[in-house]
Short mmCIF file of N, CA and C in Angstrom, two decimals:
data_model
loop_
_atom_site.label_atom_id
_atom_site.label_comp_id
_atom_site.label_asym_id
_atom_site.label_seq_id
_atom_site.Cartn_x
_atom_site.Cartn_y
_atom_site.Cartn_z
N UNK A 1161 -12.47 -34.75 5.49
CA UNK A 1161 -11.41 -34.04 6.15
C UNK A 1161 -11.65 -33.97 7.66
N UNK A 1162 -13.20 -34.05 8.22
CA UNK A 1162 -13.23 -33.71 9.88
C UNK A 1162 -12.76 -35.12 10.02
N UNK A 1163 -12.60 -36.20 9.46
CA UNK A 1163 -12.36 -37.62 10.13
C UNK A 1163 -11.07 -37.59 9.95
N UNK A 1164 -9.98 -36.85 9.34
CA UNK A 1164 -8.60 -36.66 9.41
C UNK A 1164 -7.87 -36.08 10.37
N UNK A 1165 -8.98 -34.75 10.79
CA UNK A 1165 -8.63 -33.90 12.14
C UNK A 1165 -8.50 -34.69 13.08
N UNK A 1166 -9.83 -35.74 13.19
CA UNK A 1166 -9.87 -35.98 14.21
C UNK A 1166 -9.33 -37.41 14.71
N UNK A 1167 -8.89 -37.86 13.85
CA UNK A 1167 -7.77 -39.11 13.50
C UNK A 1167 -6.29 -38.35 13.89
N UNK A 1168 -6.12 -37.51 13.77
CA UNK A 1168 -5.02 -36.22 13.94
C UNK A 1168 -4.06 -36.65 12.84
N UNK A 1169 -4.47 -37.28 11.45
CA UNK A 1169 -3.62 -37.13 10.36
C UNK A 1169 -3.01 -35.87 9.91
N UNK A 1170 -3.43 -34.88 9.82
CA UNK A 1170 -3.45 -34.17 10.16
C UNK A 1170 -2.36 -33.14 11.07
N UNK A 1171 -0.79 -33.07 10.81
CA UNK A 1171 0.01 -32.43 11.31
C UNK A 1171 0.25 -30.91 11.42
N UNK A 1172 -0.11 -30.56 9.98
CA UNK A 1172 0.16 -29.21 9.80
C UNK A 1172 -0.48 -28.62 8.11
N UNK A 1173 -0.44 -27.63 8.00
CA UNK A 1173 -1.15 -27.11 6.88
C UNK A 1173 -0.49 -25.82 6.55
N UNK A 1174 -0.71 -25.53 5.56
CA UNK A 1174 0.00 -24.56 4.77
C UNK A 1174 -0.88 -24.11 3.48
N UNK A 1175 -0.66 -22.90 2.90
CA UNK A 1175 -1.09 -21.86 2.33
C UNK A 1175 0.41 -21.66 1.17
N UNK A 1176 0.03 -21.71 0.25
CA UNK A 1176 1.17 -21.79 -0.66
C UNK A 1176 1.37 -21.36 -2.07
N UNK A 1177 1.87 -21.04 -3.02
CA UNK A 1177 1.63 -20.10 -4.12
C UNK A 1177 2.43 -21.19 -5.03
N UNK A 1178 1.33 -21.60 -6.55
CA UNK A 1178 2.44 -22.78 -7.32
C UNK A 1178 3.21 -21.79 -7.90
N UNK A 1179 4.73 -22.46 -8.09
CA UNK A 1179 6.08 -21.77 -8.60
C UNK A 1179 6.26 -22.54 -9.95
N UNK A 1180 5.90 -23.53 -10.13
CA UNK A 1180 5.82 -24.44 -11.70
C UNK A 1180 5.26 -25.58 -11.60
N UNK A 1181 4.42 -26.05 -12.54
CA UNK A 1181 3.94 -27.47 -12.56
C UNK A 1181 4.42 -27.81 -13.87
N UNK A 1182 4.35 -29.28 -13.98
CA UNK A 1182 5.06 -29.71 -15.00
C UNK A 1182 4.51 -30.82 -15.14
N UNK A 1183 3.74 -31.65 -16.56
CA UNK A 1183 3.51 -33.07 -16.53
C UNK A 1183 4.82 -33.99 -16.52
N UNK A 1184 4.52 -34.96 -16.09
CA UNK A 1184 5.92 -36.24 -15.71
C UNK A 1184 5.99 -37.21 -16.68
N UNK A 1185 4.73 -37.64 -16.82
CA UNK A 1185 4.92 -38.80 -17.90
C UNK A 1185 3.57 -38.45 -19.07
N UNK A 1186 3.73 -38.95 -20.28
CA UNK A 1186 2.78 -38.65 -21.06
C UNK A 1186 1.00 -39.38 -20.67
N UNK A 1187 0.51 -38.71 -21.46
CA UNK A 1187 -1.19 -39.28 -20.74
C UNK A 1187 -1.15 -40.80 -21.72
N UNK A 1188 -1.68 -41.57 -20.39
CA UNK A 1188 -2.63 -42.69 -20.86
C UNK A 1188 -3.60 -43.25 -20.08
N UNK A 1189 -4.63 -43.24 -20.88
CA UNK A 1189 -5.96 -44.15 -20.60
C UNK A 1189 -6.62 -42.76 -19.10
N UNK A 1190 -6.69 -42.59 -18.05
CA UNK A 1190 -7.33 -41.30 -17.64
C UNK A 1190 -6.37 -40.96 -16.48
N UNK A 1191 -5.28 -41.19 -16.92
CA UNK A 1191 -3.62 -40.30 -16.23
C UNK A 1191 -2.61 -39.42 -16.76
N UNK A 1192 -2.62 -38.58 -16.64
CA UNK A 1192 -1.98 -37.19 -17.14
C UNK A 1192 -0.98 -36.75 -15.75
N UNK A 1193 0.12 -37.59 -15.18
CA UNK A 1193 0.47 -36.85 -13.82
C UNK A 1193 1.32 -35.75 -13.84
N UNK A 1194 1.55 -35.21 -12.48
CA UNK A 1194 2.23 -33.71 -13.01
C UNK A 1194 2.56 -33.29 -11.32
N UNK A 1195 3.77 -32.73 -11.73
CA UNK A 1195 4.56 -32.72 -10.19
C UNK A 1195 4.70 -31.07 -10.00
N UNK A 1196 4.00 -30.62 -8.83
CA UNK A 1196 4.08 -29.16 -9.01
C UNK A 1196 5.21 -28.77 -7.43
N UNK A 1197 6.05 -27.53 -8.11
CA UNK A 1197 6.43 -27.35 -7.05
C UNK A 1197 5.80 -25.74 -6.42
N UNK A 1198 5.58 -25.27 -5.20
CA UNK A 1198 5.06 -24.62 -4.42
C UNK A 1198 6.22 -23.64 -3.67
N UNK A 1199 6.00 -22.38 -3.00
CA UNK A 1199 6.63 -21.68 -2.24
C UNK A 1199 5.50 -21.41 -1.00
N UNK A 1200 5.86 -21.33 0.29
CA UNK A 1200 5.08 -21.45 1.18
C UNK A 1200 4.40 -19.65 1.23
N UNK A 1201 3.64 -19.42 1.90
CA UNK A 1201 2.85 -18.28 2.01
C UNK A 1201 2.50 -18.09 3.37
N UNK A 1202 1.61 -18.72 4.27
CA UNK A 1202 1.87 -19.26 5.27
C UNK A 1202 1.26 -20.39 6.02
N UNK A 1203 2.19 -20.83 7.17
CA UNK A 1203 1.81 -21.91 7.86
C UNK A 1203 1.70 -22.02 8.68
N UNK A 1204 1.03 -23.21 9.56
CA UNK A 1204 0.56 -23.45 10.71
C UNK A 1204 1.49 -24.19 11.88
N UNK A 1205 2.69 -24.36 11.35
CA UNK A 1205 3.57 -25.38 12.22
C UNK A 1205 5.02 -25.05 11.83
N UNK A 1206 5.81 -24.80 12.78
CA UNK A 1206 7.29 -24.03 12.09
C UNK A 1206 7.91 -25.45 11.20
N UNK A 1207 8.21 -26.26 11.05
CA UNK A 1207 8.49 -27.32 10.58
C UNK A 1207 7.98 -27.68 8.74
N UNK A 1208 6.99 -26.36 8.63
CA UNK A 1208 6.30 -26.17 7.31
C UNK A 1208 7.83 -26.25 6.50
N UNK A 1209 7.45 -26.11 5.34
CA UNK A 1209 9.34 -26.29 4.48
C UNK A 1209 8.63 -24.71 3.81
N UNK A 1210 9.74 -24.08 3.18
CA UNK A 1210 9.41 -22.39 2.90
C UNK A 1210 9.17 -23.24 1.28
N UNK A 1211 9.26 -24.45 0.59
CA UNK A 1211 9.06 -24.76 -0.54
C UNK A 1211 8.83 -25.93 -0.63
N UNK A 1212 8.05 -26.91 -1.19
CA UNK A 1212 7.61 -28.31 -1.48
C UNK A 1212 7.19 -28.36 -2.60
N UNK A 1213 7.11 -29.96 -2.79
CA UNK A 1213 6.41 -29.89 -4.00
C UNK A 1213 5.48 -31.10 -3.94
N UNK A 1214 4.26 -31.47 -5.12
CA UNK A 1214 3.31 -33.08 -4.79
C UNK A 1214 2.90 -33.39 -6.15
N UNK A 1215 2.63 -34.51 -6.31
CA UNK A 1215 2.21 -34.77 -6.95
C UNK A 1215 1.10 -35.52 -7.45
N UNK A 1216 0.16 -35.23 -8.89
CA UNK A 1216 -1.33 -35.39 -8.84
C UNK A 1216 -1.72 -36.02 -10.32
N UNK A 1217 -2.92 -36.38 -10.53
CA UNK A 1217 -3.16 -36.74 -12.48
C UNK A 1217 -2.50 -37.60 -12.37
N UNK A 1218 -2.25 -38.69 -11.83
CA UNK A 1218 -2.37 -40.17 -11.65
C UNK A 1218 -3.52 -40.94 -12.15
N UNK A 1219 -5.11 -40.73 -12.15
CA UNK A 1219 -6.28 -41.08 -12.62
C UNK A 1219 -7.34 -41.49 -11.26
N UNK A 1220 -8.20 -42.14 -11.73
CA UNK A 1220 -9.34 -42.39 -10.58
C UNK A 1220 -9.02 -41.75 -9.33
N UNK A 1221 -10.30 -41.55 -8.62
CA UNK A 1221 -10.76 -41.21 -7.53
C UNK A 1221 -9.46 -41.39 -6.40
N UNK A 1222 -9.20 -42.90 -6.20
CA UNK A 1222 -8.61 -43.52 -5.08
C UNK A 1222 -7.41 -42.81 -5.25
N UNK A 1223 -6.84 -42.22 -6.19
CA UNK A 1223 -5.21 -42.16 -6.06
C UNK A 1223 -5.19 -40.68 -6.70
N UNK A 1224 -6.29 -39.42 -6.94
CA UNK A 1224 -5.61 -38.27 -7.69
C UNK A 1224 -6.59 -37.74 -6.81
N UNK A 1225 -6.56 -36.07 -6.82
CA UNK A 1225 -7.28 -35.22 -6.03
C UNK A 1225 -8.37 -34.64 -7.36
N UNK A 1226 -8.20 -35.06 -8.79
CA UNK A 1226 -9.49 -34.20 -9.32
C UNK A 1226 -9.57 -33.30 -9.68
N UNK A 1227 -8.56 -32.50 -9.83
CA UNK A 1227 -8.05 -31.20 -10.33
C UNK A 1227 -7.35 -30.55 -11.34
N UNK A 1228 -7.18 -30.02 -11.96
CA UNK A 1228 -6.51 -29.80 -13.30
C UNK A 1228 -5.61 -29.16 -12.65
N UNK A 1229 -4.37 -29.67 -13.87
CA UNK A 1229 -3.10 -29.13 -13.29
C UNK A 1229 -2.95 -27.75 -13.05
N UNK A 1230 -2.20 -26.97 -12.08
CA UNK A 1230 -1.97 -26.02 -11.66
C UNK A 1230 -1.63 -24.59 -12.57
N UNK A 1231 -1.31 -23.59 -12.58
CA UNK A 1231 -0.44 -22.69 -13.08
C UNK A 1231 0.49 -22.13 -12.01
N UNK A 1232 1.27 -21.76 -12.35
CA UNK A 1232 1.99 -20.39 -11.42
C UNK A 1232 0.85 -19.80 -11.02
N UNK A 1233 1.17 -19.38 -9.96
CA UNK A 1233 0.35 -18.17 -9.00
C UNK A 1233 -0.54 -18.48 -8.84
N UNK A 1234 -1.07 -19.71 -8.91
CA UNK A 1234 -2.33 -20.80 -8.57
C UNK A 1234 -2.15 -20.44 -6.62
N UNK A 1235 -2.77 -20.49 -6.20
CA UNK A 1235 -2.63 -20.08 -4.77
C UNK A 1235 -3.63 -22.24 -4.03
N UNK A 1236 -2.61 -22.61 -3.29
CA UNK A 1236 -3.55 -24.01 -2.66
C UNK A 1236 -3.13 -24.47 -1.00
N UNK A 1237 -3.81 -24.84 -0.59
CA UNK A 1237 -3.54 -25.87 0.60
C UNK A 1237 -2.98 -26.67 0.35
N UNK A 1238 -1.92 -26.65 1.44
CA UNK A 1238 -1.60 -28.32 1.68
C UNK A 1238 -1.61 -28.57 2.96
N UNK A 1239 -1.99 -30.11 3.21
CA UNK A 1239 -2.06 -30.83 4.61
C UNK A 1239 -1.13 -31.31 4.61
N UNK A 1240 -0.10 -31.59 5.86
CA UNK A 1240 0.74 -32.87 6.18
C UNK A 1240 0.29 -33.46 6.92
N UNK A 1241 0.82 -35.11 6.92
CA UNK A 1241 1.29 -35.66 7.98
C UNK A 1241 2.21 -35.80 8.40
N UNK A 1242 2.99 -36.63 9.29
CA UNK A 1242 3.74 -36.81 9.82
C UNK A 1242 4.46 -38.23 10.00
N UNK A 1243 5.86 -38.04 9.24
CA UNK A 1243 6.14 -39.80 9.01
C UNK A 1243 6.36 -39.89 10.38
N UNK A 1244 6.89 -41.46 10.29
CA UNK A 1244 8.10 -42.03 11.64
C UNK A 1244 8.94 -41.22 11.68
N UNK A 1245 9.73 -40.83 11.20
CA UNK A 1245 11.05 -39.78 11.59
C UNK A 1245 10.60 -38.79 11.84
N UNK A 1246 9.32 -38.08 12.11
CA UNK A 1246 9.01 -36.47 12.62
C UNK A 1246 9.11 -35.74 11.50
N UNK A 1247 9.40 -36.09 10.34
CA UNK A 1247 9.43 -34.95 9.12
C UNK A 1247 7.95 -34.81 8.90
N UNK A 1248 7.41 -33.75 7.98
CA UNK A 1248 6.39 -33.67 7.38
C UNK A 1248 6.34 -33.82 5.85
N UNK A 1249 5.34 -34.53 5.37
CA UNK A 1249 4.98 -34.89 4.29
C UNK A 1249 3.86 -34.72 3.58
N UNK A 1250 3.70 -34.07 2.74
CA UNK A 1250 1.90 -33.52 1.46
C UNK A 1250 1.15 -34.76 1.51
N UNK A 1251 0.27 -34.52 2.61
CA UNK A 1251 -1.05 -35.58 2.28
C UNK A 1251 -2.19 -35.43 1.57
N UNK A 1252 -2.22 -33.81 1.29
CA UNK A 1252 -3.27 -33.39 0.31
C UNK A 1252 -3.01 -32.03 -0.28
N UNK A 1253 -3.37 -31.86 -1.30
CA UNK A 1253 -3.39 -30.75 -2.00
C UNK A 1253 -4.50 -30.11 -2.69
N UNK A 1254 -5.03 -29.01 -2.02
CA UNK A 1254 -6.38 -28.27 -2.58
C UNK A 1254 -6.31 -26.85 -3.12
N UNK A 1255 -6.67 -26.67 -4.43
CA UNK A 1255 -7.01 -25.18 -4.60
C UNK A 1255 -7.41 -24.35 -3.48
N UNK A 1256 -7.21 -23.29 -3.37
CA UNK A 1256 -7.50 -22.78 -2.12
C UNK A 1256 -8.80 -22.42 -2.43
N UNK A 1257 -10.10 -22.60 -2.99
CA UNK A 1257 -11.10 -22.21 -2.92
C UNK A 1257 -11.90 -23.56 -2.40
N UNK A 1258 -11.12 -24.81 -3.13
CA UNK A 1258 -11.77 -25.83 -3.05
C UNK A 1258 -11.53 -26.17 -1.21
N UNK A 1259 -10.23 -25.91 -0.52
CA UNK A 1259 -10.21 -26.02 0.65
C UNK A 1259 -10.91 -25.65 1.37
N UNK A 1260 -11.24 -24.00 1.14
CA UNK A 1260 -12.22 -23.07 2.13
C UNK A 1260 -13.48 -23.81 2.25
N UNK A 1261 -14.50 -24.90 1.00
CA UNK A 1261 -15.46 -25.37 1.09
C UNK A 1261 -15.31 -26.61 1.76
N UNK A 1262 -14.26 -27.01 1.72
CA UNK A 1262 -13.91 -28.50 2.39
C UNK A 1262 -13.43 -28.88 3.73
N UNK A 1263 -12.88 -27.64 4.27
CA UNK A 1263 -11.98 -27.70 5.20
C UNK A 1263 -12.52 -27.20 6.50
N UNK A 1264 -13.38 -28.01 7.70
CA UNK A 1264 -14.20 -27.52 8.43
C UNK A 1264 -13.52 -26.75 9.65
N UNK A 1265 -12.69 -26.34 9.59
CA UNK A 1265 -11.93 -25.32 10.39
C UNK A 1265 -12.39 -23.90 10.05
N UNK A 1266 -12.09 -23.82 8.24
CA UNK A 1266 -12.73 -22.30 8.51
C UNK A 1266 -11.51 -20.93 8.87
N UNK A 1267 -10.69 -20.92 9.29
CA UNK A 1267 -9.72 -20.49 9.80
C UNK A 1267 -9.25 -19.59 9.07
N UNK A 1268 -8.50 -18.28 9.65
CA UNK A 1268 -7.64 -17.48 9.18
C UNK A 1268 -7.16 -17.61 7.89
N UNK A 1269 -5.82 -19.18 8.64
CA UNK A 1269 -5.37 -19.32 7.43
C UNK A 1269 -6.16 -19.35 6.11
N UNK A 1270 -6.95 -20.08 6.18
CA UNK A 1270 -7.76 -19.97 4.62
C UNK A 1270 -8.18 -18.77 4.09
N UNK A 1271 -8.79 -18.36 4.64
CA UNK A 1271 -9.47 -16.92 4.32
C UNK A 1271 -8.38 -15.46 3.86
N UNK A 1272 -7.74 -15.41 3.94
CA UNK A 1272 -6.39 -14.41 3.17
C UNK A 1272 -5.39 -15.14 2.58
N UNK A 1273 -5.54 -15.30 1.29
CA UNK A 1273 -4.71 -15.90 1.03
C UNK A 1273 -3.41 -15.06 -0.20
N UNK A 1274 -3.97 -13.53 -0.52
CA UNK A 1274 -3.35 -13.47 -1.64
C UNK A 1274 -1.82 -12.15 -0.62
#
């Protein structure tokens, strides 16, 4: 994550509470995916959306974050970037505990989250 900061992938971040997760397609072979949607809590960049959603349990390393699917009131990070058109887009999604250990900022935001 410090080589994302400092790449400035890295647009904006957010603090967010899951509102439903849901698997998408049935499991095969070590993919179970599942599209959760989120309500914002707070953020770091007005351009944050007050609701998003991402999706994860795709399988291996290269393409899923590693996490078991969500519940309601699951509390997580998310990072954006930033397409060509200036919108923002979920480049990552972390439990918020798993962020606080990962996330070398350290910051406010992380630290109150409920």
């Amino acid at each position: 994550m410090t080589r994302a900061y400092a790449e400035e992938v890295i647009a904006a971040r957010a603090v967010v509470r899951v509102e439903n997760a849901q698997y998408i397609r049935e499991s095969s072979n070590d993919t179970h995916p599942y599209r959760v949607r989120t309500a914002l809590v707070r953020g770091t960049h007005d351009n944050v959306p007050d609701s998003d959603t991402f999706e994860a349990g795709w399988g291996s390393a290269a393409c899923d974050y590693g996490f078991a699917k969500p519940e309601p009131g699951d509390i997580y990070a998310l990072y954006y970037w930033r397409r060509a058109d200036g919108s923002l887009a979920v480049w990552m999604a972390l439990p918020i505990d798993e962020a606080r250990l990962s996330d070398p900022r350290g910051d406010t935001l992380l630290r109150s989250s409920r």
